[in-house]
Amino acid sequence: MINIVLFGPPGSGKGTQAQNLIEKFNLKQISTGDLFRYNMKNGTELGKLAKSYIDKGELVPDQVTTDMLIDEVKKPTDTSGFIFDGYPRTANQTEALEKIVKEILNGEISVCLSLIVNDEILVERLLKRGETSGRTDDSNEEIIRARIKEYYTKTAEVAELYKQQGKYVEVNGVGGIDEISEKLFAEVEKIK
Ligand code: AMP
């Protein structure tokens, strides 16, 4: 079983690379951001609660997020493992994930893959995406820079915990899509 925590700031190509990893290694992606958006779209109680935080740009409380993740991990799947995308974001969630993977999946986190792209390239990519995506948060350079900063502040303590476990691997996220995928694949092959 392979369980990957995928890290990457907005614009790092995380979505594209997650898709390639899923296909290559037969994994299931769990994105807490996507799960919240699904719940908000469907007007569930969880969605309403999450919206009150997400609209302010704040993190949803750990317990709510972790309970939602547990429900998702418990769903039957015939994949060979998971990609956790957007979770963990705090030290508390990092510990919770370790327990979840151990107790529910009888496994462990194999690796934390972190896509590295410098800020200027991220800003350039996001502004370009904003021209066609219609996402207002991709159209304003100030907001983009704030999101990038927020990402680094939030994930620093999580990265530190995986570093201590010798599971943190940085991969250069600048270059061709396939070239970057190959580098990620090679890292996963090492821990298979
Ligand atoms: P994302 O699509 O991963 O950027 O997530 C969108 C928003 O959902 C975040 O800004 C948070 O408000 C919330 N969210 C997603 N994942 C988490 C998490 N692991 N912990 C707390 N809040 C989260």
CSV table of C-alpha atoms and ligand atoms in Angstrom, one decimal:
chain,number,residue,atom,x,y,z
A,1,MET,CA,0.0,0.0,0.0
A,2,ILE,CA,1.2,3.5,-0.9
A,3,ASN,CA,0.0,6.5,1.0
A,4,ILE,CA,1.2,9.9,-0.3
A,5,VAL,CA,0.8,13.3,1.2
A,6,LEU,CA,1.0,15.7,-1.7
A,7,PHE,CA,2.2,19.3,-0.9
A,8,GLY,CA,2.4,22.2,-3.2
A,9,PRO,CA,1.5,25.9,-3.2
A,10,PRO,CA,-1.3,27.2,-5.4
A,11,GLY,CA,-0.1,27.1,-9.0
A,12,SER,CA,2.5,24.4,-8.4
A,13,GLY,CA,0.8,21.9,-10.7
A,14,LYS,CA,-0.4,19.7,-7.8
A,15,GLY,CA,-3.7,18.9,-9.4
A,16,THR,CA,-2.1,17.8,-12.7
A,17,GLN,CA,0.6,15.7,-10.9
A,18,ALA,CA,-1.9,14.1,-8.5
A,19,GLN,CA,-3.9,12.9,-11.6
A,20,ASN,CA,-0.7,11.4,-13.1
A,21,LEU,CA,0.2,9.7,-9.8
A,22,ILE,CA,-3.3,8.3,-9.4
A,23,GLU,CA,-3.2,6.7,-12.9
A,24,LYS,CA,0.4,5.4,-12.6
A,25,PHE,CA,0.0,3.8,-9.1
A,26,ASN,CA,-3.7,3.1,-8.9
A,27,LEU,CA,-4.4,5.5,-6.0
A,28,LYS,CA,-7.5,7.2,-4.7
A,29,GLN,CA,-7.2,11.0,-4.2
A,30,ILE,CA,-8.8,12.6,-1.1
A,31,SER,CA,-8.9,16.4,-1.3
A,32,THR,CA,-10.4,18.0,1.8
A,33,GLY,CA,-10.9,21.2,-0.2
A,34,ASP,CA,-12.9,19.3,-2.9
A,35,LEU,CA,-15.0,17.5,-0.2
A,36,PHE,CA,-15.8,20.9,1.5
A,37,ARG,CA,-16.8,22.4,-1.9
A,38,TYR,CA,-19.0,19.3,-2.7
A,39,ASN,CA,-20.8,19.8,0.7
A,40,MET,CA,-21.2,23.5,0.2
A,41,LYS,CA,-22.7,22.9,-3.3
A,42,ASN,CA,-25.2,20.4,-1.9
A,43,GLY,CA,-26.1,22.7,1.1
A,44,THR,CA,-25.3,20.0,3.8
A,45,GLU,CA,-24.9,21.0,7.4
A,46,LEU,CA,-21.2,20.3,7.1
A,47,GLY,CA,-21.1,22.5,4.0
A,48,LYS,CA,-22.8,25.4,5.8
A,49,LEU,CA,-20.4,25.1,8.7
A,50,ALA,CA,-17.3,24.9,6.4
A,51,LYS,CA,-18.5,27.9,4.4
A,52,SER,CA,-18.4,30.1,7.4
A,53,TYR,CA,-14.7,29.5,7.7
A,54,ILE,CA,-13.7,29.2,4.0
A,55,ASP,CA,-15.3,32.5,3.1
A,56,LYS,CA,-13.1,34.2,5.6
A,57,GLY,CA,-10.0,32.4,4.3
A,58,GLU,CA,-9.7,30.5,7.6
A,59,LEU,CA,-9.1,26.8,8.3
A,60,VAL,CA,-12.1,24.7,9.1
A,61,PRO,CA,-11.7,23.3,12.7
A,62,ASP,CA,-9.5,20.2,12.9
A,63,GLN,CA,-12.2,17.9,14.4
A,64,VAL,CA,-14.7,18.6,11.6
A,65,THR,CA,-12.1,18.2,8.9
A,66,THR,CA,-10.7,15.0,10.4
A,67,ASP,CA,-14.2,13.4,10.9
A,68,MET,CA,-15.0,14.1,7.2
A,69,LEU,CA,-11.7,12.6,6.1
A,70,ILE,CA,-12.3,9.5,8.3
A,71,ASP,CA,-15.7,8.9,6.5
A,72,GLU,CA,-13.9,9.1,3.2
A,73,VAL,CA,-11.0,6.8,4.1
A,74,LYS,CA,-13.6,4.2,5.4
A,75,LYS,CA,-15.3,4.0,2.0
A,76,PRO,CA,-14.5,0.8,0.2
A,77,THR,CA,-12.0,1.1,-2.6
A,78,ASP,CA,-10.0,-1.2,-4.8
A,79,THR,CA,-7.1,1.1,-5.2
A,80,SER,CA,-3.5,0.4,-4.0
A,81,GLY,CA,-3.4,3.4,-1.7
A,82,PHE,CA,-4.2,7.1,-1.3
A,83,ILE,CA,-3.1,10.6,-2.1
A,84,PHE,CA,-3.9,13.0,0.6
A,85,ASP,CA,-4.3,16.5,-0.9
A,86,GLY,CA,-4.9,19.5,1.3
A,87,TYR,CA,-4.7,17.4,4.4
A,88,PRO,CA,-2.8,17.5,6.8
A,89,ARG,CA,-2.5,21.3,7.2
A,90,THR,CA,-1.7,21.4,11.0
A,91,ALA,CA,0.4,19.4,13.4
A,92,ASN,CA,-2.7,18.1,15.0
A,93,GLN,CA,-4.0,16.8,11.6
A,94,THR,CA,-0.6,15.2,10.9
A,95,GLU,CA,-0.9,13.2,14.1
A,96,ALA,CA,-4.6,12.3,13.3
A,97,LEU,CA,-3.7,11.2,9.8
A,98,GLU,CA,-1.0,8.9,11.1
A,99,LYS,CA,-3.5,7.3,13.5
A,100,ILE,CA,-6.2,7.0,10.8
A,101,VAL,CA,-3.9,5.3,8.3
A,102,LYS,CA,-2.7,2.9,10.9
A,103,GLU,CA,-6.1,2.0,12.5
A,104,ILE,CA,-8.3,2.1,9.4
A,105,LEU,CA,-5.9,1.1,6.6
A,106,ASN,CA,-3.4,-0.9,8.7
A,107,GLY,CA,-0.7,1.1,6.9
A,108,GLU,CA,1.4,4.2,7.2
A,109,ILE,CA,2.2,7.4,5.3
A,110,SER,CA,4.9,6.4,2.8
A,111,VAL,CA,6.1,9.8,1.8
A,112,CYS,CA,5.3,13.5,1.7
A,113,LEU,CA,6.0,14.8,-1.8
A,114,SER,CA,6.5,18.6,-2.0
A,115,LEU,CA,6.5,20.4,-5.3
A,116,ILE,CA,8.9,23.3,-5.3
A,117,VAL,CA,8.2,26.3,-7.5
A,118,ASN,CA,9.5,29.8,-6.9
A,119,ASP,CA,7.0,32.6,-6.1
A,120,GLU,CA,7.5,34.6,-9.3
A,121,ILE,CA,6.7,31.6,-11.4
A,122,LEU,CA,3.6,30.8,-9.3
A,123,VAL,CA,2.3,34.3,-9.6
A,124,GLU,CA,2.9,34.3,-13.4
A,125,ARG,CA,1.1,30.9,-13.7
A,126,LEU,CA,-1.8,31.9,-11.6
A,127,LEU,CA,-2.4,35.2,-13.4
A,128,LYS,CA,-2.4,33.3,-16.6
A,129,ARG,CA,-4.9,30.7,-15.3
A,130,GLY,CA,-7.0,33.6,-14.0
A,131,GLU,CA,-7.4,34.9,-17.6
A,132,THR,CA,-9.4,31.8,-18.5
A,133,SER,CA,-10.5,30.1,-15.2
A,134,GLY,CA,-12.9,33.0,-14.1
A,135,ARG,CA,-11.6,32.5,-10.6
A,136,THR,CA,-11.4,35.9,-9.0
A,137,ASP,CA,-8.7,34.8,-6.6
A,138,ASP,CA,-6.5,34.1,-9.6
A,139,SER,CA,-6.9,37.5,-11.1
A,140,ASN,CA,-5.3,39.8,-8.5
A,141,GLU,CA,-1.6,39.7,-7.8
A,142,GLU,CA,-1.9,40.9,-4.2
A,143,ILE,CA,-4.4,38.1,-3.4
A,144,ILE,CA,-2.2,35.5,-5.1
A,145,ARG,CA,0.8,36.5,-3.1
A,146,ALA,CA,-1.2,36.4,0.1
A,147,ARG,CA,-2.4,32.9,-0.7
A,148,ILE,CA,1.1,31.7,-1.4
A,149,LYS,CA,2.3,33.3,1.9
A,150,GLU,CA,-0.5,31.6,3.8
A,151,TYR,CA,0.4,28.3,2.3
A,152,TYR,CA,4.0,28.5,3.5
A,153,THR,CA,2.9,29.6,7.0
A,154,LYS,CA,0.4,26.8,7.3
A,155,THR,CA,2.4,23.9,6.0
A,156,ALA,CA,5.8,24.7,7.6
A,157,GLU,CA,5.0,22.8,10.8
A,158,VAL,CA,3.6,19.8,8.9
A,159,ALA,CA,6.7,19.7,6.6
A,160,GLU,CA,8.9,19.8,9.8
A,161,LEU,CA,7.1,16.7,11.2
A,162,TYR,CA,7.6,14.7,8.0
A,163,LYS,CA,11.2,15.8,7.9
A,164,GLN,CA,11.8,14.5,11.4
A,165,GLN,CA,10.4,11.1,10.2
A,166,GLY,CA,12.7,11.2,7.1
A,167,LYS,CA,9.6,11.1,4.9
A,168,TYR,CA,9.8,14.6,3.4
A,169,VAL,CA,10.9,14.8,-0.3
A,170,GLU,CA,11.1,18.0,-2.3
A,171,VAL,CA,10.7,17.8,-6.1
A,172,ASN,CA,11.4,20.6,-8.5
A,173,GLY,CA,8.0,21.6,-9.9
A,174,VAL,CA,9.4,23.7,-12.8
A,175,GLY,CA,9.7,22.1,-16.2
A,176,GLY,CA,7.6,19.9,-18.5
A,177,ILE,CA,4.6,18.1,-17.0
A,178,ASP,CA,5.9,14.6,-18.0
A,179,GLU,CA,9.4,15.4,-16.8
A,180,ILE,CA,8.1,16.4,-13.3
A,181,SER,CA,5.8,13.3,-13.2
A,182,GLU,CA,8.8,11.1,-13.9
A,183,LYS,CA,10.7,12.6,-11.0
A,184,LEU,CA,7.6,12.0,-8.7
A,185,PHE,CA,7.2,8.5,-10.0
A,186,ALA,CA,10.9,7.8,-9.2
A,187,GLU,CA,10.4,8.9,-5.6
A,188,VAL,CA,7.4,6.7,-5.2
A,189,GLU,CA,9.2,3.7,-6.7
A,190,LYS,CA,11.8,4.1,-4.0
A,191,ILE,CA,9.3,3.5,-1.2
A,192,LYS,CA,7.2,0.9,-2.9
B,1,AMP,P1,-8.1,23.9,-0.8
B,1,AMP,O1,-8.9,23.6,-2.0
B,1,AMP,O2,-7.3,22.7,-0.4
B,1,AMP,O3,-7.2,25.2,-0.9
B,1,AMP,O4,-9.1,24.2,0.4
B,1,AMP,C1,-10.0,25.3,0.4
B,1,AMP,C2,-10.4,25.7,1.8
B,1,AMP,O5,-11.0,24.6,2.5
B,1,AMP,C3,-9.2,26.1,2.7
B,1,AMP,O6,-8.9,27.4,2.5
B,1,AMP,C4,-9.7,25.8,4.1
B,1,AMP,O7,-10.6,26.8,4.5
B,1,AMP,C5,-10.6,24.6,3.9
B,1,AMP,N1,-9.7,23.4,4.1
B,1,AMP,C6,-9.3,22.4,3.1
B,1,AMP,N2,-8.6,21.5,3.7
B,1,AMP,C7,-8.5,21.8,5.0
B,1,AMP,C8,-7.8,21.2,6.1
B,1,AMP,N3,-7.1,20.1,6.0
B,1,AMP,N4,-8.0,21.8,7.4
B,1,AMP,C9,-8.7,22.9,7.5
B,1,AMP,N5,-9.4,23.5,6.5
B,1,AMP,C10,-9.3,23.0,5.3
